[in-house]
PDB file of C-alpha atoms in Angstrom:
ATOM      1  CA  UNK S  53      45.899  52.066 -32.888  1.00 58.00           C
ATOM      2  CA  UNK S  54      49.223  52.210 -30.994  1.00 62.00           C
ATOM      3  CA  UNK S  55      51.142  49.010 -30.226  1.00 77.00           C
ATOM      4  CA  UNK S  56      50.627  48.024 -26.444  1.00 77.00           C
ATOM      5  CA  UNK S  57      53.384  48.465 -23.910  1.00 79.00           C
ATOM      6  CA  UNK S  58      55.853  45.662 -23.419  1.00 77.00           C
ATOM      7  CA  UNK S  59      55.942  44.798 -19.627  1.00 73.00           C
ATOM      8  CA  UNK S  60      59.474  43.464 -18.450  1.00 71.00           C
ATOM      9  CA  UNK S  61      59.697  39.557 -17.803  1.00 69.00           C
ATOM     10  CA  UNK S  62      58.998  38.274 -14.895  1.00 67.00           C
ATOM     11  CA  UNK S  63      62.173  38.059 -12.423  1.00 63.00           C
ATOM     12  CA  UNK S  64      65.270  39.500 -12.870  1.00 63.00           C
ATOM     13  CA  UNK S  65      67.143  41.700 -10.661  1.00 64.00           C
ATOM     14  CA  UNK S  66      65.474  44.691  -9.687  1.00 67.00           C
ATOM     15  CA  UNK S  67      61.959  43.300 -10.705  1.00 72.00           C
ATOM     16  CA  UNK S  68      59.563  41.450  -7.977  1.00 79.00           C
ATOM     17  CA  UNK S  69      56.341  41.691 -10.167  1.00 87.00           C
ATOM     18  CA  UNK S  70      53.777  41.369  -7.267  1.00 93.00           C
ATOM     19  CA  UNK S  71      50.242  39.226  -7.582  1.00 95.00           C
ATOM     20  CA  UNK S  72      46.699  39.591  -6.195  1.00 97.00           C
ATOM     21  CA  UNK S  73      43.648  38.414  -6.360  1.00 96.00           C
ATOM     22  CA  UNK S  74      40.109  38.547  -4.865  1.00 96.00           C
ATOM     23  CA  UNK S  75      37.331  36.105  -4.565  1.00 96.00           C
ATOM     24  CA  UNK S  76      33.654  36.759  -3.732  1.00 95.00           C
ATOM     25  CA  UNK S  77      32.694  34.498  -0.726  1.00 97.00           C
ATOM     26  CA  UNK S  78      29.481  34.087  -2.326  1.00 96.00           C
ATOM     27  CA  UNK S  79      30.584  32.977  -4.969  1.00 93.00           C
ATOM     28  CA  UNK S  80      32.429  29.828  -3.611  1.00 95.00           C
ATOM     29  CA  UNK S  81      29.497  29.074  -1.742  1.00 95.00           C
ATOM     30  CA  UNK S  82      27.271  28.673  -4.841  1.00 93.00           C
ATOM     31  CA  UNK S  83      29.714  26.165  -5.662  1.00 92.00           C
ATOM     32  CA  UNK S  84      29.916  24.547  -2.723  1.00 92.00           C
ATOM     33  CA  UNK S  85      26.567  23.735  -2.594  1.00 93.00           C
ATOM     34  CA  UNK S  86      25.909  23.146  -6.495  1.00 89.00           C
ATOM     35  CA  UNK S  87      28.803  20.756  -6.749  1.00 87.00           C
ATOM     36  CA  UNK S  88      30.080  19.792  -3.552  1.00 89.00           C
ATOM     37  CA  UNK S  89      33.259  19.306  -2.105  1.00 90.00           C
ATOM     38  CA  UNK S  90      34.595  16.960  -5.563  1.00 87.00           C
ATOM     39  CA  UNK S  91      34.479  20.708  -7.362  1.00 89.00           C
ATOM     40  CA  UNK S  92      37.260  22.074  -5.026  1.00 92.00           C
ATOM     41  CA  UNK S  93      39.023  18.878  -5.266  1.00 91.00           C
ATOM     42  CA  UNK S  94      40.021  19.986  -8.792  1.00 89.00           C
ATOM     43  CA  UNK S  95      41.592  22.935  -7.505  1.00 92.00           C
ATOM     44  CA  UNK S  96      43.194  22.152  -4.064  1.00 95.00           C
ATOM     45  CA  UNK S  97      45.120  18.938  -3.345  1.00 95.00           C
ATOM     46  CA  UNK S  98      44.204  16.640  -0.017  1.00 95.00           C
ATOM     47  CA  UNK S  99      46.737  18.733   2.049  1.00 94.00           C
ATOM     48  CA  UNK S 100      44.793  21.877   1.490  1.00 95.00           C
ATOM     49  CA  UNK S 101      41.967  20.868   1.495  1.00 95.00           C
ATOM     50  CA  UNK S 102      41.981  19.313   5.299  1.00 94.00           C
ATOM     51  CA  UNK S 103      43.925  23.019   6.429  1.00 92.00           C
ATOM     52  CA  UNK S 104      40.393  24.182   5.398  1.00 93.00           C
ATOM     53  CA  UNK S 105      38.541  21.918   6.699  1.00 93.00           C
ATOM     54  CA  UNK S 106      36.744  22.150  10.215  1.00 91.00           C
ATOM     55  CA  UNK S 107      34.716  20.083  12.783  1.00 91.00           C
ATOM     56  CA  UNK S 108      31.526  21.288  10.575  1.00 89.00           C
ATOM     57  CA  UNK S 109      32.834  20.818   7.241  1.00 87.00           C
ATOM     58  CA  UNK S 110      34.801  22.692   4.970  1.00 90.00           C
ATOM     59  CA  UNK S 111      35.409  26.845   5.953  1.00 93.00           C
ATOM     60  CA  UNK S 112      34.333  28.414   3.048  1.00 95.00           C
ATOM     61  CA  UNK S 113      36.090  32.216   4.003  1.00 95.00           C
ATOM     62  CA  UNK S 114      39.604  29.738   3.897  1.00 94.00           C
ATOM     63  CA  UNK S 115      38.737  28.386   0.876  1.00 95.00           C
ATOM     64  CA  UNK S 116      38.199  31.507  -0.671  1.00 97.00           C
ATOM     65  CA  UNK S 117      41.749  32.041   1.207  1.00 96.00           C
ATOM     66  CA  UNK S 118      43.448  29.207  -0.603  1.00 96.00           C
ATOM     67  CA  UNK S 119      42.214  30.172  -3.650  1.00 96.00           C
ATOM     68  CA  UNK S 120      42.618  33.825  -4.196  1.00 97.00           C
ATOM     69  CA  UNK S 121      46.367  32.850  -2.817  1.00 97.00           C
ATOM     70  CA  UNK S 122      46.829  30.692  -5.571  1.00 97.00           C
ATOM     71  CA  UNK S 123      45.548  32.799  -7.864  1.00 96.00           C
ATOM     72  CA  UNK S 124      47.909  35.512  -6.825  1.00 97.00           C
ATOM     73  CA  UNK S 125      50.720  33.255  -6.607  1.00 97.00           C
ATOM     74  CA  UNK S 126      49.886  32.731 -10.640  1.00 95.00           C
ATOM     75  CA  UNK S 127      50.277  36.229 -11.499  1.00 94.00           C
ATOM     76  CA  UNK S 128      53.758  36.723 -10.305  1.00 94.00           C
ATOM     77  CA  UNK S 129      54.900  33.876 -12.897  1.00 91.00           C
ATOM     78  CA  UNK S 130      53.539  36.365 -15.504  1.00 88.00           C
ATOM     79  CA  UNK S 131      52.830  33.229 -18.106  1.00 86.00           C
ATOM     80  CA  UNK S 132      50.980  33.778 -21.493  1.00 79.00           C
ATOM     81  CA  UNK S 133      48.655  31.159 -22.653  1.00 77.00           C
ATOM     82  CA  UNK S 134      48.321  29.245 -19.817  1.00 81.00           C
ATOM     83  CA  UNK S 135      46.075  28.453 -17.440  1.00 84.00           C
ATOM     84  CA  UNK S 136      46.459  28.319 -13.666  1.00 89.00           C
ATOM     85  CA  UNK S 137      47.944  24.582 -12.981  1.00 90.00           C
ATOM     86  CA  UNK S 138      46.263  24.268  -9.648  1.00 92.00           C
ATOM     87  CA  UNK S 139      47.124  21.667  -7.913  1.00 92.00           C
ATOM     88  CA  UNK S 140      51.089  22.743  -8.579  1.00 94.00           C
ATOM     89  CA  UNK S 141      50.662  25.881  -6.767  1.00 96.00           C
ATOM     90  CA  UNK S 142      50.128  24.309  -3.234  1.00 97.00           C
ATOM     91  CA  UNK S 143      49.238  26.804  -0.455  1.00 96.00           C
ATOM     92  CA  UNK S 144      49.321  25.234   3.205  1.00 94.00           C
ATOM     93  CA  UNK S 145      49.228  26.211   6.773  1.00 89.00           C
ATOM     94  CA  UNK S 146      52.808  26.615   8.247  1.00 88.00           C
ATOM     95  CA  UNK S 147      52.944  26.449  11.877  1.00 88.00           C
ATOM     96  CA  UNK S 148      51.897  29.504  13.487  1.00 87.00           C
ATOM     97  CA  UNK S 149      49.359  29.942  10.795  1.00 86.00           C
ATOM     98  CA  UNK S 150      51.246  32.003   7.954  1.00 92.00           C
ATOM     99  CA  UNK S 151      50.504  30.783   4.468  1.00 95.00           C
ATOM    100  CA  UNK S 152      53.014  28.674   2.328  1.00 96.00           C
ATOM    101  CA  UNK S 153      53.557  28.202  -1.022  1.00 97.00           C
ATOM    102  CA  UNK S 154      54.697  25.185  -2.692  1.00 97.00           C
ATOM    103  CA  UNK S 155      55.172  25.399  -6.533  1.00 97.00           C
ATOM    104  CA  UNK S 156      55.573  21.702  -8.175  1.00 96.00           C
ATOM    105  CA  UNK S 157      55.161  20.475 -11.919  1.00 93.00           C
ATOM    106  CA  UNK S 158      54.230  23.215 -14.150  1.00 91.00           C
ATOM    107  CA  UNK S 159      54.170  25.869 -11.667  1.00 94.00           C
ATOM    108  CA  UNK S 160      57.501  24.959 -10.575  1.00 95.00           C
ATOM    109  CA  UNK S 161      58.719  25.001 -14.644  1.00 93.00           C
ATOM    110  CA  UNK S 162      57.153  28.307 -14.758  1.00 92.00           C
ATOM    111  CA  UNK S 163      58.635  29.419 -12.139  1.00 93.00           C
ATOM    112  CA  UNK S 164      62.107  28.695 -13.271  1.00 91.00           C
ATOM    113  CA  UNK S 165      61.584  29.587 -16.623  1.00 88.00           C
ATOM    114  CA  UNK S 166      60.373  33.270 -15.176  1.00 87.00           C
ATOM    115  CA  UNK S 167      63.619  32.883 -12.758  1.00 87.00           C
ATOM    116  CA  UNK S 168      61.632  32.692  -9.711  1.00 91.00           C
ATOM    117  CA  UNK S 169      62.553  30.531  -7.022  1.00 92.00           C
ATOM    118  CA  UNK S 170      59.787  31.117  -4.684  1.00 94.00           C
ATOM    119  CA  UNK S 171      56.988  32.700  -4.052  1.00 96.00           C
ATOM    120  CA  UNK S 172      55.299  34.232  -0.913  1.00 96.00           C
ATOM    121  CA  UNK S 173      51.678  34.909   0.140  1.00 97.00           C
ATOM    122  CA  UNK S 174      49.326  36.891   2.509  1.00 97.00           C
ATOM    123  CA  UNK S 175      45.840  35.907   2.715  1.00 97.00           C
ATOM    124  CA  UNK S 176      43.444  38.502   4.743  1.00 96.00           C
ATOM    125  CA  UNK S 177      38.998  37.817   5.191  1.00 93.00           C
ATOM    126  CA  UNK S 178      36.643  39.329   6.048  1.00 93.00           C
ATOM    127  CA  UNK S 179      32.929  38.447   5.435  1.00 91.00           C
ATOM    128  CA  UNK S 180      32.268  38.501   2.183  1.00 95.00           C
ATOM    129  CA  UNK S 181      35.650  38.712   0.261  1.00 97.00           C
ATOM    130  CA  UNK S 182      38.976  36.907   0.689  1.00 97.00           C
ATOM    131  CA  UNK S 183      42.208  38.752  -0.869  1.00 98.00           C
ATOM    132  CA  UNK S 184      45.697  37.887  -1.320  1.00 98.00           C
ATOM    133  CA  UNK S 185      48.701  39.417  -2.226  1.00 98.00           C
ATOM    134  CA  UNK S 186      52.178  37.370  -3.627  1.00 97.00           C
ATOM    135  CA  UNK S 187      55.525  38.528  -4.026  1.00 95.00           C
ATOM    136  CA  UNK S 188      58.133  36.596  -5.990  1.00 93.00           C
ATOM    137  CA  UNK S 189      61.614  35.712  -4.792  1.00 92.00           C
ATOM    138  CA  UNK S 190      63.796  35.904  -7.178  1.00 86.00           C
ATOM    139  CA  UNK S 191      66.289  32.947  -8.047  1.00 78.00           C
ATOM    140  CA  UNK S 192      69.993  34.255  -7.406  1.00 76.00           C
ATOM    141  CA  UNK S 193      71.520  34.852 -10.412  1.00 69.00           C
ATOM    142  CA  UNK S 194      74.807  32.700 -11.221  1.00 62.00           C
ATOM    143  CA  UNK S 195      78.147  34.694 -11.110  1.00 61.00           C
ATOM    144  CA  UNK S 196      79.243  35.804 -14.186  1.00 66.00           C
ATOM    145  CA  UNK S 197      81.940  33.672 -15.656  1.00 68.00           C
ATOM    146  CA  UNK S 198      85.251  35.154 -16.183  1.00 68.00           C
ATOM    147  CA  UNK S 199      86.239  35.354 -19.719  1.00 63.00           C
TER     148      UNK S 199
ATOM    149  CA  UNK Y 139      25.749  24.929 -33.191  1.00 69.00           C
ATOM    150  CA  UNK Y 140      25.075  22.204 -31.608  1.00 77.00           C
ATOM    151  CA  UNK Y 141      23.052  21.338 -28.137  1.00 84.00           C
ATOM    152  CA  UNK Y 142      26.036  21.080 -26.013  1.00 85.00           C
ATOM    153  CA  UNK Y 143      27.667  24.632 -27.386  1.00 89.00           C
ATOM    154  CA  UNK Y 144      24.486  26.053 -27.095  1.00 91.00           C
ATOM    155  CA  UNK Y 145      24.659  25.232 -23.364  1.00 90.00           C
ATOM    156  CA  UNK Y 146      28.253  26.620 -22.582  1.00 91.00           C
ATOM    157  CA  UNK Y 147      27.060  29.867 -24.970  1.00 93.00           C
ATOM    158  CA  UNK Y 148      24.192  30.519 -22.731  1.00 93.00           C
ATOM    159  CA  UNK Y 149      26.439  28.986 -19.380  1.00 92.00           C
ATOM    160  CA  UNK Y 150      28.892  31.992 -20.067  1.00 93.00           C
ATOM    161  CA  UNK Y 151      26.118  34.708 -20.832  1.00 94.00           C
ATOM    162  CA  UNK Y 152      23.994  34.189 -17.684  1.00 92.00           C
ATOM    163  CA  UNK Y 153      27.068  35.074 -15.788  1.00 90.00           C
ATOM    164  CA  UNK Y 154      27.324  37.821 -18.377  1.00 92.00           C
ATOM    165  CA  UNK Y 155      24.029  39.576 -18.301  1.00 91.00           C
ATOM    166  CA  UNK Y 156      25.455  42.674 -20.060  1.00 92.00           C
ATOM    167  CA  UNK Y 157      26.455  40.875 -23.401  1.00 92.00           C
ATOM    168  CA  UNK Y 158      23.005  39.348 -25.840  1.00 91.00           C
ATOM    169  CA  UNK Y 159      24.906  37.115 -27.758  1.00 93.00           C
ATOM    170  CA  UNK Y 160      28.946  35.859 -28.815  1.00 94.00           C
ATOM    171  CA  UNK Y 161      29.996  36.305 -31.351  1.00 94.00           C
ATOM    172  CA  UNK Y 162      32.055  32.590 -32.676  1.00 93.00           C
ATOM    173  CA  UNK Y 163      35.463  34.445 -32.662  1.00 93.00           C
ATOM    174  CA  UNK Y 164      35.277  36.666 -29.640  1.00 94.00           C
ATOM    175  CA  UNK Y 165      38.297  35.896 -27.536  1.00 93.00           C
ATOM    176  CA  UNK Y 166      36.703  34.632 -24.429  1.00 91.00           C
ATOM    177  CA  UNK Y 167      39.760  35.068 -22.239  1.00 87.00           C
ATOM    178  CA  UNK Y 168      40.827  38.383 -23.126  1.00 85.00           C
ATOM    179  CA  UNK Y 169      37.333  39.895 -22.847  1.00 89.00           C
ATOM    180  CA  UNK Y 170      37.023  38.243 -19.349  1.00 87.00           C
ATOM    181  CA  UNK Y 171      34.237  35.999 -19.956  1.00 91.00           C
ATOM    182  CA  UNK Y 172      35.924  33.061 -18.495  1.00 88.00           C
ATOM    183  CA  UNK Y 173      38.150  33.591 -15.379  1.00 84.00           C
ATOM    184  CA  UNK Y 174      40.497  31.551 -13.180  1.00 81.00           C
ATOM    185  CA  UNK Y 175      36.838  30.532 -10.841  1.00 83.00           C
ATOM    186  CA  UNK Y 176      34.803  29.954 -13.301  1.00 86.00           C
ATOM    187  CA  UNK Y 177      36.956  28.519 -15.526  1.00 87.00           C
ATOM    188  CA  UNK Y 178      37.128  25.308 -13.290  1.00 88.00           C
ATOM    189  CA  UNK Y 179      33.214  25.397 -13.511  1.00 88.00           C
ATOM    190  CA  UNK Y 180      33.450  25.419 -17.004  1.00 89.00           C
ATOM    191  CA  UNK Y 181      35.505  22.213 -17.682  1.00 89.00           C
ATOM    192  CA  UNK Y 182      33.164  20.892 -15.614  1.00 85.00           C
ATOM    193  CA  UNK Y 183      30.064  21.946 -18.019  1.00 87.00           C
ATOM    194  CA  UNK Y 184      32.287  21.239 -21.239  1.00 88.00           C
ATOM    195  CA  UNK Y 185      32.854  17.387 -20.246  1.00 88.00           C
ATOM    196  CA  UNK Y 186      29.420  16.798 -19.551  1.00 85.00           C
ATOM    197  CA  UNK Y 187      27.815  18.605 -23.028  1.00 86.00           C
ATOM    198  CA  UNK Y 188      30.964  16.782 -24.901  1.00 87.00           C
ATOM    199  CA  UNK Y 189      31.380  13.939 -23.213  1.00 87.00           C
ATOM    200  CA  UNK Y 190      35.258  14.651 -23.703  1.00 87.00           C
ATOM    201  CA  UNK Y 191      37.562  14.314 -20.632  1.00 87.00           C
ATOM    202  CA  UNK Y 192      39.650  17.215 -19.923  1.00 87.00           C
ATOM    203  CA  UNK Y 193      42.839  17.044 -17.990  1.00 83.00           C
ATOM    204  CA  UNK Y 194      42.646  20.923 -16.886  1.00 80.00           C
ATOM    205  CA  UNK Y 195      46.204  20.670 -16.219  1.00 75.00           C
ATOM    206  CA  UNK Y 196      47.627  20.135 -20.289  1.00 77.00           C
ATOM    207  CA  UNK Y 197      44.470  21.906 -21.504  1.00 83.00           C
ATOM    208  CA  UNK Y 198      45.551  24.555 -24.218  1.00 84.00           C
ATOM    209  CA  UNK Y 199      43.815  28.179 -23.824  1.00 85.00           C
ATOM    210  CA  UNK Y 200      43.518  28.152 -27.609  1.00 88.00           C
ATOM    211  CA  UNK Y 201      41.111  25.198 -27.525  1.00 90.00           C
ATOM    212  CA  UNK Y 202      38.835  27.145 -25.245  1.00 89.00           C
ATOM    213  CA  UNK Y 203      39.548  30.841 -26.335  1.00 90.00           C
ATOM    214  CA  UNK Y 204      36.773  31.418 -28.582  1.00 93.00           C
ATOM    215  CA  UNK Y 205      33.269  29.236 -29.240  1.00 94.00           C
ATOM    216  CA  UNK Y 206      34.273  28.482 -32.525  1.00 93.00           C
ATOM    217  CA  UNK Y 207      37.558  26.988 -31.265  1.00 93.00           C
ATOM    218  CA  UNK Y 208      35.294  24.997 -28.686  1.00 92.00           C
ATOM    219  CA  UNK Y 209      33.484  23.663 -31.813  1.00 92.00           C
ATOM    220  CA  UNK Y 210      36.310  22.895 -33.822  1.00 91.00           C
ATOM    221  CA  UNK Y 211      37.454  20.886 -30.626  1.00 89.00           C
ATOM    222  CA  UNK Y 212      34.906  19.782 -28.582  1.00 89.00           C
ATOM    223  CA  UNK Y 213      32.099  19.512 -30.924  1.00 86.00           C
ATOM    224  CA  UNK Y 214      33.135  18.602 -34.006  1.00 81.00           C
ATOM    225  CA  UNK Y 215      30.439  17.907 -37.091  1.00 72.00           C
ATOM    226  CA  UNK Y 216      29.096  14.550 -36.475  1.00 51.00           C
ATOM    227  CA  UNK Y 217      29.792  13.242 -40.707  1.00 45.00           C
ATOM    228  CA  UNK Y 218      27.351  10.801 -41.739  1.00 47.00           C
ATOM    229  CA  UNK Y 219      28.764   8.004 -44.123  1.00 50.00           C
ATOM    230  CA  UNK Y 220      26.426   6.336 -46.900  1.00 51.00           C
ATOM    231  CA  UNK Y 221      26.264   3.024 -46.761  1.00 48.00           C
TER     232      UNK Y 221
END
């Protein structure tokens, strides 16, 4: 059986290894109402949780939002062996609505060990699926030193 | 196997109506059995049939990558000493 391709790293100049993700509306639901809100709180920090959160309760299409975001956010890092850390991989509400990601603890040491220095998101819904697509930026590299 | 494995074996196969059974060394991860979404769910399942607290964020994936690693971790053989 032959050997599987090597992929390059993650980051590095020329390379912008892109993430996505999609996550079934339905699904979310059943968890919303088999668990409650205390399941989500595993997964989204206080922050996020009140940008999805509206005068009836929690949105479950932003959810979905937040979470396929994250999710897609994860993939850029291009990590073996490890599972999403999801509360480091904060997505919020910037004003004017566009999605923001935060990366802190792990993520952020993933990041940096992948040389990413940020990472951007876009979130789309509709009614029963919420995707998102992430793009690393790539940490500058340092000038070579003279030798 | 005991109770609680039994519970996350047939947890992962009702959301897996193609497979009949596990095998105890089937990687669970790389044959998609366990995602990012359902993984959450199933650290919830895992603490209550083990009674073991997981902190999801320093959890290893080769603790949960097969059910004979979640045996060997979660579920180890309760010894009974003689007296």
């Amino acid at each position: 059986m032959p050997a599987r391709p090597v992929a390059p790293p993650a980051g590095g100049l020329g390379w912008a290894n892109l993430g996505m993700d999609i996550v079934s509306v339905n699904r979310v639901r059943r968890l919303l109402a088999q668990y409650g809100e205390r399941f989500f709180e595993r997964m989204l920090t206080p922050g996020e949780l009140a940008d999805c959160r509206t005068a009836t309760g929690l949105d479950v299409l932003s959810l979905c939002g937040r979470i396929a975001a994250k999710e897609a956010a994860f993939k850029t890092l291009r990590v073996r062996g490890r599972f999403l850390p999801w509360p480091d991989i904060v997505v919020r509400r910037s004003d004017g609505g566009w999605p923001l990601v935060e990366l802190h603890g792990s993520a952020a040491e993933m990041a940096a060990g992948s040389g990413i220095a940020e990472i951007t998101v876009s979130i789309s819904h509709d009614v029963d699926y919420a995707v998102a697509v992430a793009a690393p930026i790539i940490a500058p590299t340092p000038p070579a030193q003279p030798s | 196997m005991a109770d609680g494995l039994q519970q996350i074996k047939n947890w992962i196969l009702e959301r897996h109506p193609e497979r009949q059974d596990i095998a105890p060394d089937l990687d669970l991860i790389e044959n998609r059995l366990i995602d990012s979404l359902s993984f959450v769910e199933f650290v919830f399942l895992l603490e209550q049939e083990s009674g073991v607290s997981i902190q999801m964020e320093t959890l290893e994936v080769e603790v949960i990558r097969s059910l004979g690693a979640i045996e060997r971790h979660f579920f180890p053989a309760q010894v009974e000493v003689q007296a």
